[in-house]
């Protein structure tokens, strides 16, 4: 898969480790920044990765900030994005199987690099199950269509 990755300044240190790991797993990674440790704003990076996913430049996205919260909320404001913030692999796996998440977020102040890798692997390897879960994801899209123009 083609994976778009970004962080804010807090998640910056973890970003190259995760990018290298995603490549090791056989995926192609595009880094949407930032490239320097200068203080920045997580909404910019949540948005840019979300846009890469909905516009088809990437198949899925990975976002890292301090907690994963701000950057995932930002990504979720883009129509078509289902971003999940995870601190353990089980939620990551289920979020793909049941909710067909297309963006994974986590916090560099919350988890270490090895746990982050386990989360990433679980998420990338899981597959959406469809069926009744597809009906529910369609219901989410209905809410989105109503409120996001
Ligand atoms: C930046 O200080 C911090 O707020 C950010 O990395 C993130 O944790 C926001 O949700």
CSV table of N, CA and C and ligand atoms in Angstrom, one decimal:
chain,number,residue,atom,x,y,z
A,1,UNK,N,0.8,-1.2,0.0
A,1,UNK,CA,0.0,0.0,0.0
A,1,UNK,C,0.9,1.2,0.0
A,2,UNK,N,0.3,2.3,-0.4
A,2,UNK,CA,1.0,3.7,-0.4
A,2,UNK,C,0.5,4.4,0.9
A,3,UNK,N,1.4,4.6,1.8
A,3,UNK,CA,1.1,5.2,3.1
A,3,UNK,C,1.6,6.6,3.2
A,4,UNK,N,0.7,7.5,3.5
A,4,UNK,CA,1.1,8.9,3.8
A,4,UNK,C,1.3,9.1,5.3
A,5,UNK,N,2.5,9.7,5.7
A,5,UNK,CA,2.8,9.9,7.1
A,5,UNK,C,3.1,11.3,7.4
A,6,UNK,N,2.7,11.8,8.6
A,6,UNK,CA,3.0,13.1,9.0
A,6,UNK,C,2.9,13.2,10.5
A,7,UNK,N,3.5,14.2,11.1
A,7,UNK,CA,3.4,14.4,12.6
A,7,UNK,C,3.3,15.9,12.9
A,8,UNK,N,3.4,16.2,14.1
A,8,UNK,CA,3.7,17.6,14.5
A,8,UNK,C,5.1,17.6,15.0
A,9,UNK,N,5.6,18.7,15.7
A,9,UNK,CA,6.9,18.7,16.2
A,9,UNK,C,7.2,17.7,17.3
A,10,UNK,N,6.1,17.4,18.1
A,10,UNK,CA,6.2,16.4,19.2
A,10,UNK,C,6.4,15.0,18.6
A,11,UNK,N,5.7,14.7,17.6
A,11,UNK,CA,5.8,13.3,17.0
A,11,UNK,C,6.9,13.2,16.0
A,12,UNK,N,7.7,14.2,15.8
A,12,UNK,CA,8.7,14.2,14.7
A,12,UNK,C,9.8,13.1,14.9
A,13,UNK,N,10.2,12.9,16.2
A,13,UNK,CA,11.3,11.9,16.4
A,13,UNK,C,10.9,10.5,16.1
A,14,UNK,N,9.6,10.2,16.3
A,14,UNK,CA,9.1,8.9,16.1
A,14,UNK,C,8.9,8.6,14.6
A,15,UNK,N,8.6,9.7,13.8
A,15,UNK,CA,8.2,9.5,12.4
A,15,UNK,C,9.1,8.7,11.6
A,16,UNK,N,10.5,9.0,11.6
A,16,UNK,CA,11.4,8.2,10.7
A,16,UNK,C,11.4,6.7,11.1
A,17,UNK,N,11.3,6.5,12.4
A,17,UNK,CA,11.3,5.1,12.8
A,17,UNK,C,10.1,4.3,12.3
A,18,UNK,N,9.0,5.0,12.4
A,18,UNK,CA,7.8,4.4,11.9
A,18,UNK,C,7.8,4.2,10.3
A,19,UNK,N,8.3,5.3,9.7
A,19,UNK,CA,8.4,5.2,8.2
A,19,UNK,C,9.2,4.0,7.8
A,20,UNK,N,10.4,3.9,8.4
A,20,UNK,CA,11.3,2.8,8.1
A,20,UNK,C,10.6,1.4,8.3
A,21,UNK,N,9.9,1.4,9.4
A,21,UNK,CA,9.2,0.1,9.8
A,21,UNK,C,8.1,-0.2,8.7
A,22,UNK,N,7.4,0.8,8.3
A,22,UNK,CA,6.3,0.6,7.4
A,22,UNK,C,6.9,0.1,6.0
A,23,UNK,N,8.1,0.6,5.7
A,23,UNK,CA,8.7,0.2,4.5
A,23,UNK,C,9.2,-1.2,4.6
A,24,UNK,N,9.8,-1.6,5.8
A,24,UNK,CA,10.2,-2.9,6.1
A,24,UNK,C,9.0,-3.9,5.9
A,25,UNK,N,7.8,-3.5,6.2
A,25,UNK,CA,6.6,-4.3,6.0
A,25,UNK,C,6.2,-4.4,4.6
A,26,UNK,N,6.9,-3.7,3.7
A,26,UNK,CA,6.7,-3.9,2.3
A,26,UNK,C,5.8,-2.8,1.7
A,27,UNK,N,5.6,-1.7,2.4
A,27,UNK,CA,4.7,-0.6,1.8
A,27,UNK,C,5.6,0.6,1.4
A,28,UNK,N,4.9,1.4,0.6
A,28,UNK,CA,5.6,2.6,0.1
A,28,UNK,C,5.2,3.8,1.0
A,29,UNK,N,6.2,4.6,1.4
A,29,UNK,CA,5.8,5.7,2.4
A,29,UNK,C,6.1,7.1,1.7
A,30,UNK,N,5.1,8.0,1.9
A,30,UNK,CA,5.4,9.4,1.5
A,30,UNK,C,5.3,10.2,2.8
A,31,UNK,N,6.3,11.0,3.0
A,31,UNK,CA,6.4,11.8,4.2
A,31,UNK,C,5.9,13.2,3.9
A,32,UNK,N,4.8,13.6,4.6
A,32,UNK,CA,4.2,14.9,4.4
A,32,UNK,C,4.6,15.9,5.4
A,33,UNK,N,5.7,15.7,6.1
A,33,UNK,CA,6.3,16.6,7.0
A,33,UNK,C,5.9,16.5,8.5
A,34,UNK,N,6.4,17.4,9.3
A,34,UNK,CA,7.3,18.4,9.0
A,34,UNK,C,8.7,17.8,8.9
A,35,UNK,N,9.7,18.6,8.5
A,35,UNK,CA,11.0,18.2,8.3
A,35,UNK,C,12.0,18.7,9.4
A,36,UNK,N,11.5,19.7,10.1
A,36,UNK,CA,12.3,20.3,11.2
A,36,UNK,C,11.6,20.2,12.5
A,37,UNK,N,12.4,20.4,13.6
A,37,UNK,CA,11.9,20.3,15.0
A,37,UNK,C,11.2,21.6,15.4
A,38,UNK,N,11.2,22.6,14.6
A,38,UNK,CA,10.5,23.9,14.9
A,38,UNK,C,9.1,23.6,15.3
A,39,UNK,N,8.6,24.3,16.3
A,39,UNK,CA,7.2,24.2,16.8
A,39,UNK,C,6.2,24.4,15.7
A,40,UNK,N,5.2,23.6,15.5
A,40,UNK,CA,4.3,23.7,14.5
A,40,UNK,C,2.9,23.4,15.0
A,41,UNK,N,1.9,23.3,14.1
A,41,UNK,CA,0.5,23.0,14.5
A,41,UNK,C,0.0,21.8,13.9
A,42,UNK,N,-0.5,20.9,14.8
A,42,UNK,CA,-0.9,19.5,14.3
A,42,UNK,C,-2.1,19.6,13.3
A,43,UNK,N,-3.0,20.6,13.3
A,43,UNK,CA,-4.1,20.5,12.3
A,43,UNK,C,-3.6,20.5,10.9
A,44,UNK,N,-2.5,21.2,10.6
A,44,UNK,CA,-2.0,21.3,9.3
A,44,UNK,C,-1.6,19.9,8.7
A,45,UNK,N,-1.1,19.1,9.6
A,45,UNK,CA,-0.6,17.8,9.2
A,45,UNK,C,-1.6,16.8,9.2
A,46,UNK,N,-2.6,16.9,10.1
A,46,UNK,CA,-3.8,16.0,10.0
A,46,UNK,C,-4.5,16.2,8.7
A,47,UNK,N,-4.6,17.5,8.3
A,47,UNK,CA,-5.3,17.8,7.1
A,47,UNK,C,-4.6,17.3,5.8
A,48,UNK,N,-3.3,17.5,5.8
A,48,UNK,CA,-2.6,17.2,4.6
A,48,UNK,C,-2.6,15.7,4.3
A,49,UNK,N,-2.5,14.9,5.4
A,49,UNK,CA,-2.5,13.5,5.2
A,49,UNK,C,-3.9,13.0,4.8
A,50,UNK,N,-4.9,13.6,5.5
A,50,UNK,CA,-6.3,13.3,5.2
A,50,UNK,C,-6.6,13.5,3.7
A,51,UNK,N,-6.1,14.7,3.2
A,51,UNK,CA,-6.4,15.0,1.8
A,51,UNK,C,-5.6,14.1,0.9
A,52,UNK,N,-4.4,13.7,1.3
A,52,UNK,CA,-3.7,12.7,0.4
A,52,UNK,C,-4.5,11.4,0.3
A,53,UNK,N,-5.2,11.0,1.4
A,53,UNK,CA,-6.0,9.7,1.4
A,53,UNK,C,-7.2,9.9,0.5
A,54,UNK,N,-8.0,11.0,0.8
A,54,UNK,CA,-9.3,11.1,0.1
A,54,UNK,C,-9.1,11.4,-1.4
A,55,UNK,N,-7.9,12.1,-1.7
A,55,UNK,CA,-7.7,12.4,-3.1
A,55,UNK,C,-7.0,11.2,-3.9
A,56,UNK,N,-6.7,10.1,-3.2
A,56,UNK,CA,-6.1,9.0,-3.8
A,56,UNK,C,-4.6,9.0,-4.0
A,57,UNK,N,-3.9,10.0,-3.4
A,57,UNK,CA,-2.5,9.9,-3.5
A,57,UNK,C,-1.9,8.8,-2.6
A,58,UNK,N,-2.7,8.5,-1.6
A,58,UNK,CA,-2.2,7.4,-0.6
A,58,UNK,C,-3.4,6.5,-0.4
A,59,UNK,N,-3.1,5.3,0.0
A,59,UNK,CA,-4.2,4.3,0.3
A,59,UNK,C,-4.6,4.5,1.8
A,60,UNK,N,-3.7,4.9,2.6
A,60,UNK,CA,-4.0,5.1,4.1
A,60,UNK,C,-3.0,6.1,4.7
A,61,UNK,N,-3.3,6.6,5.9
A,61,UNK,CA,-2.4,7.5,6.5
A,61,UNK,C,-2.0,7.2,7.9
A,62,UNK,N,-0.9,7.7,8.3
A,62,UNK,CA,-0.4,7.5,9.7
A,62,UNK,C,0.0,8.9,10.2
A,63,UNK,N,-0.5,9.2,11.4
A,63,UNK,CA,-0.3,10.5,12.0
A,63,UNK,C,0.2,10.4,13.4
A,64,UNK,N,1.2,11.3,13.8
A,64,UNK,CA,1.8,11.2,15.1
A,64,UNK,C,1.8,12.6,15.7
A,65,UNK,N,1.2,12.8,16.9
A,65,UNK,CA,1.4,14.0,17.6
A,65,UNK,C,1.7,13.6,19.1
A,66,UNK,N,1.5,14.5,20.0
A,66,UNK,CA,1.9,14.2,21.4
A,66,UNK,C,1.0,13.1,22.0
A,67,UNK,N,-0.3,13.2,21.7
A,67,UNK,CA,-1.3,12.2,22.2
A,67,UNK,C,-1.9,11.4,21.1
A,68,UNK,N,-1.8,12.0,19.9
A,68,UNK,CA,-2.6,11.4,18.7
A,68,UNK,C,-4.0,12.0,18.6
A,69,UNK,N,-4.4,12.7,19.6
A,69,UNK,CA,-5.8,13.2,19.7
A,69,UNK,C,-6.0,14.4,18.7
A,70,UNK,N,-5.2,15.5,18.9
A,70,UNK,CA,-5.5,16.6,18.0
A,70,UNK,C,-5.3,16.3,16.5
A,71,UNK,N,-4.3,15.6,16.2
A,71,UNK,CA,-4.1,15.3,14.8
A,71,UNK,C,-5.1,14.4,14.2
A,72,UNK,N,-5.7,13.5,15.0
A,72,UNK,CA,-6.7,12.6,14.5
A,72,UNK,C,-8.1,13.3,14.4
A,73,UNK,N,-8.3,14.2,15.4
A,73,UNK,CA,-9.6,15.0,15.3
A,73,UNK,C,-9.5,15.9,14.0
A,74,UNK,N,-8.3,16.4,13.7
A,74,UNK,CA,-8.2,17.3,12.5
A,74,UNK,C,-8.4,16.5,11.2
A,75,UNK,N,-7.8,15.3,11.2
A,75,UNK,CA,-8.0,14.4,10.0
A,75,UNK,C,-9.5,14.0,9.8
A,76,UNK,N,-10.2,13.8,10.9
A,76,UNK,CA,-11.6,13.4,10.9
A,76,UNK,C,-12.5,14.5,10.4
A,77,UNK,N,-12.0,15.7,10.3
A,77,UNK,CA,-12.9,16.8,9.7
A,77,UNK,C,-12.9,16.7,8.2
A,78,UNK,N,-12.0,15.9,7.6
A,78,UNK,CA,-12.0,15.8,6.1
A,78,UNK,C,-13.0,14.7,5.7
A,79,UNK,N,-13.9,15.1,4.8
A,79,UNK,CA,-14.9,14.1,4.4
A,79,UNK,C,-14.3,12.8,3.8
A,80,UNK,N,-14.7,11.7,4.3
A,80,UNK,CA,-14.2,10.4,3.8
A,80,UNK,C,-13.2,9.8,4.7
A,81,UNK,N,-12.8,10.6,5.8
A,81,UNK,CA,-11.7,10.1,6.6
A,81,UNK,C,-12.3,9.4,7.9
A,82,UNK,N,-11.8,8.3,8.2
A,82,UNK,CA,-12.2,7.6,9.5
A,82,UNK,C,-10.8,7.3,10.2
A,83,UNK,N,-10.5,8.3,11.0
A,83,UNK,CA,-9.2,8.2,11.7
A,83,UNK,C,-9.4,7.7,13.1
A,84,UNK,N,-8.5,6.8,13.6
A,84,UNK,CA,-8.5,6.3,14.9
A,84,UNK,C,-7.3,6.6,15.7
A,85,UNK,N,-7.4,6.9,16.9
A,85,UNK,CA,-6.2,7.1,17.8
A,85,UNK,C,-6.1,5.9,18.7
A,86,UNK,N,-4.9,5.2,18.6
A,86,UNK,CA,-4.7,3.9,19.3
A,86,UNK,C,-3.5,4.0,20.2
A,87,UNK,N,-3.6,3.3,21.4
A,87,UNK,CA,-2.5,3.1,22.3
A,87,UNK,C,-2.2,1.6,22.5
A,88,UNK,N,-2.9,0.8,21.8
A,88,UNK,CA,-2.6,-0.7,21.8
A,88,UNK,C,-3.1,-1.3,20.5
A,89,UNK,N,-2.6,-2.5,20.2
A,89,UNK,CA,-2.8,-3.1,18.9
A,89,UNK,C,-4.2,-3.6,18.7
A,90,UNK,N,-4.9,-4.0,19.7
A,90,UNK,CA,-6.2,-4.6,19.6
A,90,UNK,C,-7.2,-3.6,19.0
A,91,UNK,N,-7.2,-2.4,19.5
A,91,UNK,CA,-8.1,-1.4,19.0
A,91,UNK,C,-7.7,-1.1,17.5
A,92,UNK,N,-6.4,-1.1,17.2
A,92,UNK,CA,-6.0,-0.8,15.9
A,92,UNK,C,-6.6,-1.8,14.9
A,93,UNK,N,-6.4,-3.1,15.3
A,93,UNK,CA,-6.9,-4.2,14.4
A,93,UNK,C,-8.5,-4.1,14.2
A,94,UNK,N,-9.2,-4.0,15.3
A,94,UNK,CA,-10.7,-3.9,15.3
A,94,UNK,C,-11.1,-2.7,14.5
A,95,UNK,N,-10.4,-1.6,14.6
A,95,UNK,CA,-10.8,-0.4,13.9
A,95,UNK,C,-10.8,-0.5,12.4
A,96,UNK,N,-9.9,-1.4,12.0
A,96,UNK,CA,-9.9,-1.7,10.5
A,96,UNK,C,-10.9,-2.7,10.2
A,97,UNK,N,-11.0,-3.8,11.0
A,97,UNK,CA,-12.0,-4.9,10.7
A,97,UNK,C,-13.4,-4.4,10.7
A,98,UNK,N,-13.7,-3.6,11.7
A,98,UNK,CA,-15.1,-3.2,11.9
A,98,UNK,C,-15.5,-1.8,11.4
A,99,UNK,N,-14.5,-0.9,11.5
A,99,UNK,CA,-14.8,0.5,11.2
A,99,UNK,C,-14.1,1.0,9.9
A,100,UNK,N,-13.4,0.1,9.3
A,100,UNK,CA,-12.6,0.5,8.0
A,100,UNK,C,-11.9,1.8,8.1
A,101,UNK,N,-11.1,1.9,9.2
A,101,UNK,CA,-10.4,3.2,9.4
A,101,UNK,C,-9.3,3.3,8.3
A,102,UNK,N,-9.2,4.6,7.8
A,102,UNK,CA,-8.2,4.8,6.8
A,102,UNK,C,-7.0,5.7,7.2
A,103,UNK,N,-7.1,6.1,8.5
A,103,UNK,CA,-6.0,6.8,9.1
A,103,UNK,C,-5.8,6.3,10.5
A,104,UNK,N,-4.5,6.1,10.8
A,104,UNK,CA,-4.1,5.6,12.2
A,104,UNK,C,-3.3,6.7,12.8
A,105,UNK,N,-3.7,7.0,14.1
A,105,UNK,CA,-2.9,8.1,14.8
A,105,UNK,C,-2.5,7.5,16.2
A,106,UNK,N,-1.3,8.0,16.7
A,106,UNK,CA,-0.9,7.6,18.0
A,106,UNK,C,-0.1,8.8,18.6
A,107,UNK,N,0.2,8.7,19.9
A,107,UNK,CA,0.9,9.8,20.6
A,107,UNK,C,2.3,9.4,21.0
A,108,UNK,N,3.3,10.2,20.6
A,108,UNK,CA,4.7,9.9,21.0
A,108,UNK,C,4.9,10.2,22.5
A,109,UNK,N,4.0,10.9,23.1
A,109,UNK,CA,4.1,11.1,24.6
A,109,UNK,C,3.4,10.0,25.4
A,110,UNK,N,2.7,9.2,24.6
A,110,UNK,CA,1.9,8.1,25.3
A,110,UNK,C,2.5,6.7,25.2
A,111,UNK,N,3.0,6.4,24.0
A,111,UNK,CA,3.6,5.1,23.7
A,111,UNK,C,5.0,5.2,23.2
A,112,UNK,N,5.8,4.1,23.4
A,112,UNK,CA,7.1,4.0,22.9
A,112,UNK,C,7.1,3.5,21.5
A,113,UNK,N,8.3,3.5,20.9
A,113,UNK,CA,8.5,3.1,19.5
A,113,UNK,C,8.1,1.6,19.2
A,114,UNK,N,8.4,0.7,20.2
A,114,UNK,CA,8.1,-0.7,19.9
A,114,UNK,C,6.6,-1.0,19.9
A,115,UNK,N,5.9,-0.3,20.9
A,115,UNK,CA,4.5,-0.5,20.9
A,115,UNK,C,3.8,0.2,19.7
A,116,UNK,N,4.4,1.3,19.3
A,116,UNK,CA,3.9,1.9,18.1
A,116,UNK,C,4.0,1.0,16.9
A,117,UNK,N,5.1,0.3,16.8
A,117,UNK,CA,5.3,-0.6,15.6
A,117,UNK,C,4.3,-1.7,15.7
A,118,UNK,N,4.0,-2.3,16.9
A,118,UNK,CA,3.0,-3.3,17.0
A,118,UNK,C,1.7,-2.9,16.6
A,119,UNK,N,1.3,-1.6,16.9
A,119,UNK,CA,0.0,-1.0,16.6
A,119,UNK,C,0.0,-0.9,15.1
A,120,UNK,N,1.0,-0.4,14.5
A,120,UNK,CA,1.1,-0.2,13.0
A,120,UNK,C,0.9,-1.5,12.3
A,121,UNK,N,1.6,-2.5,12.7
A,121,UNK,CA,1.6,-3.8,12.1
A,121,UNK,C,0.1,-4.4,12.1
A,122,UNK,N,-0.4,-4.3,13.3
A,122,UNK,CA,-1.8,-4.9,13.5
A,122,UNK,C,-2.8,-4.2,12.6
A,123,UNK,N,-2.6,-2.9,12.5
A,123,UNK,CA,-3.5,-2.1,11.7
A,123,UNK,C,-3.4,-2.3,10.2
A,124,UNK,N,-2.1,-2.4,9.7
A,124,UNK,CA,-1.8,-2.6,8.3
A,124,UNK,C,-2.2,-4.0,7.9
A,125,UNK,N,-2.1,-4.9,8.7
A,125,UNK,CA,-2.4,-6.3,8.3
A,125,UNK,C,-3.9,-6.7,8.4
A,126,UNK,N,-4.7,-5.9,9.2
A,126,UNK,CA,-6.1,-6.2,9.4
A,126,UNK,C,-6.9,-5.8,8.1
A,127,UNK,N,-8.0,-6.5,7.9
A,127,UNK,CA,-8.8,-6.2,6.7
A,127,UNK,C,-10.2,-6.0,7.1
A,128,UNK,N,-10.9,-5.0,6.4
A,128,UNK,CA,-12.3,-4.7,6.7
A,128,UNK,C,-13.1,-5.9,6.5
A,129,UNK,N,-14.0,-6.2,7.4
A,129,UNK,CA,-14.9,-7.4,7.3
A,129,UNK,C,-16.2,-7.2,6.5
A,130,UNK,N,-16.6,-5.9,6.3
A,130,UNK,CA,-17.8,-5.6,5.5
A,130,UNK,C,-19.0,-6.1,6.3
A,131,UNK,N,-20.0,-6.6,5.5
A,131,UNK,CA,-21.3,-7.1,6.1
A,131,UNK,C,-22.0,-6.1,7.0
A,132,UNK,N,-22.3,-6.5,8.2
A,132,UNK,CA,-23.0,-5.6,9.1
A,132,UNK,C,-22.2,-4.4,9.4
A,133,UNK,N,-20.8,-4.6,9.4
A,133,UNK,CA,-19.9,-3.5,9.7
A,133,UNK,C,-20.0,-2.5,8.6
A,134,UNK,N,-20.1,-3.0,7.4
A,134,UNK,CA,-20.3,-2.1,6.2
A,134,UNK,C,-21.5,-1.2,6.3
A,135,UNK,N,-22.6,-1.8,6.8
A,135,UNK,CA,-23.8,-1.1,7.0
A,135,UNK,C,-23.6,0.1,8.0
A,136,UNK,N,-22.9,-0.2,9.0
A,136,UNK,CA,-22.7,0.8,10.0
A,136,UNK,C,-21.7,1.9,9.6
A,137,UNK,N,-20.7,1.5,8.8
A,137,UNK,CA,-19.8,2.5,8.2
A,137,UNK,C,-20.6,3.4,7.2
A,138,UNK,N,-21.6,2.8,6.5
A,138,UNK,CA,-22.4,3.6,5.6
A,138,UNK,C,-23.3,4.6,6.4
A,139,UNK,N,-23.7,4.2,7.6
A,139,UNK,CA,-24.4,5.1,8.5
A,139,UNK,C,-23.6,6.3,9.0
A,140,UNK,N,-22.3,6.0,9.2
A,140,UNK,CA,-21.4,7.1,9.5
A,140,UNK,C,-21.3,8.1,8.4
A,141,UNK,N,-21.2,7.5,7.2
A,141,UNK,CA,-21.1,8.4,6.0
A,141,UNK,C,-22.4,9.2,5.8
A,142,UNK,N,-23.5,8.7,6.2
A,142,UNK,CA,-24.8,9.4,6.1
A,142,UNK,C,-24.7,10.6,7.1
A,143,UNK,N,-24.2,10.4,8.3
A,143,UNK,CA,-24.0,11.5,9.2
A,143,UNK,C,-23.1,12.6,8.7
A,144,UNK,N,-22.0,12.1,8.1
A,144,UNK,CA,-21.0,13.0,7.5
A,144,UNK,C,-21.6,13.8,6.4
A,145,UNK,N,-22.4,13.1,5.5
A,145,UNK,CA,-23.0,13.8,4.4
A,145,UNK,C,-24.0,14.9,4.8
A,146,UNK,N,-24.6,14.7,6.0
A,146,UNK,CA,-25.5,15.6,6.5
A,146,UNK,C,-24.8,16.9,7.1
A,147,UNK,N,-23.7,16.6,7.8
A,147,UNK,CA,-23.1,17.7,8.5
A,147,UNK,C,-21.9,18.3,7.9
A,148,UNK,N,-21.2,17.6,7.0
A,148,UNK,CA,-20.0,18.1,6.4
A,148,UNK,C,-20.3,18.4,4.9
A,149,UNK,N,-20.3,19.7,4.5
A,149,UNK,CA,-20.7,20.0,3.1
A,149,UNK,C,-19.5,19.9,2.2
B,1,LIG,C1,1.5,19.9,21.2
B,1,LIG,O1,2.0,20.5,22.4
B,1,LIG,C2,0.4,18.9,21.6
B,1,LIG,O2,-0.7,19.6,22.0
B,1,LIG,C3,0.2,18.0,20.4
B,1,LIG,O3,1.3,17.3,20.0
B,1,LIG,C4,-0.9,17.0,20.6
B,1,LIG,O4,-0.7,16.2,21.7
B,1,LIG,C5,-2.3,17.4,20.5
B,1,LIG,O5,-3.3,16.7,20.6
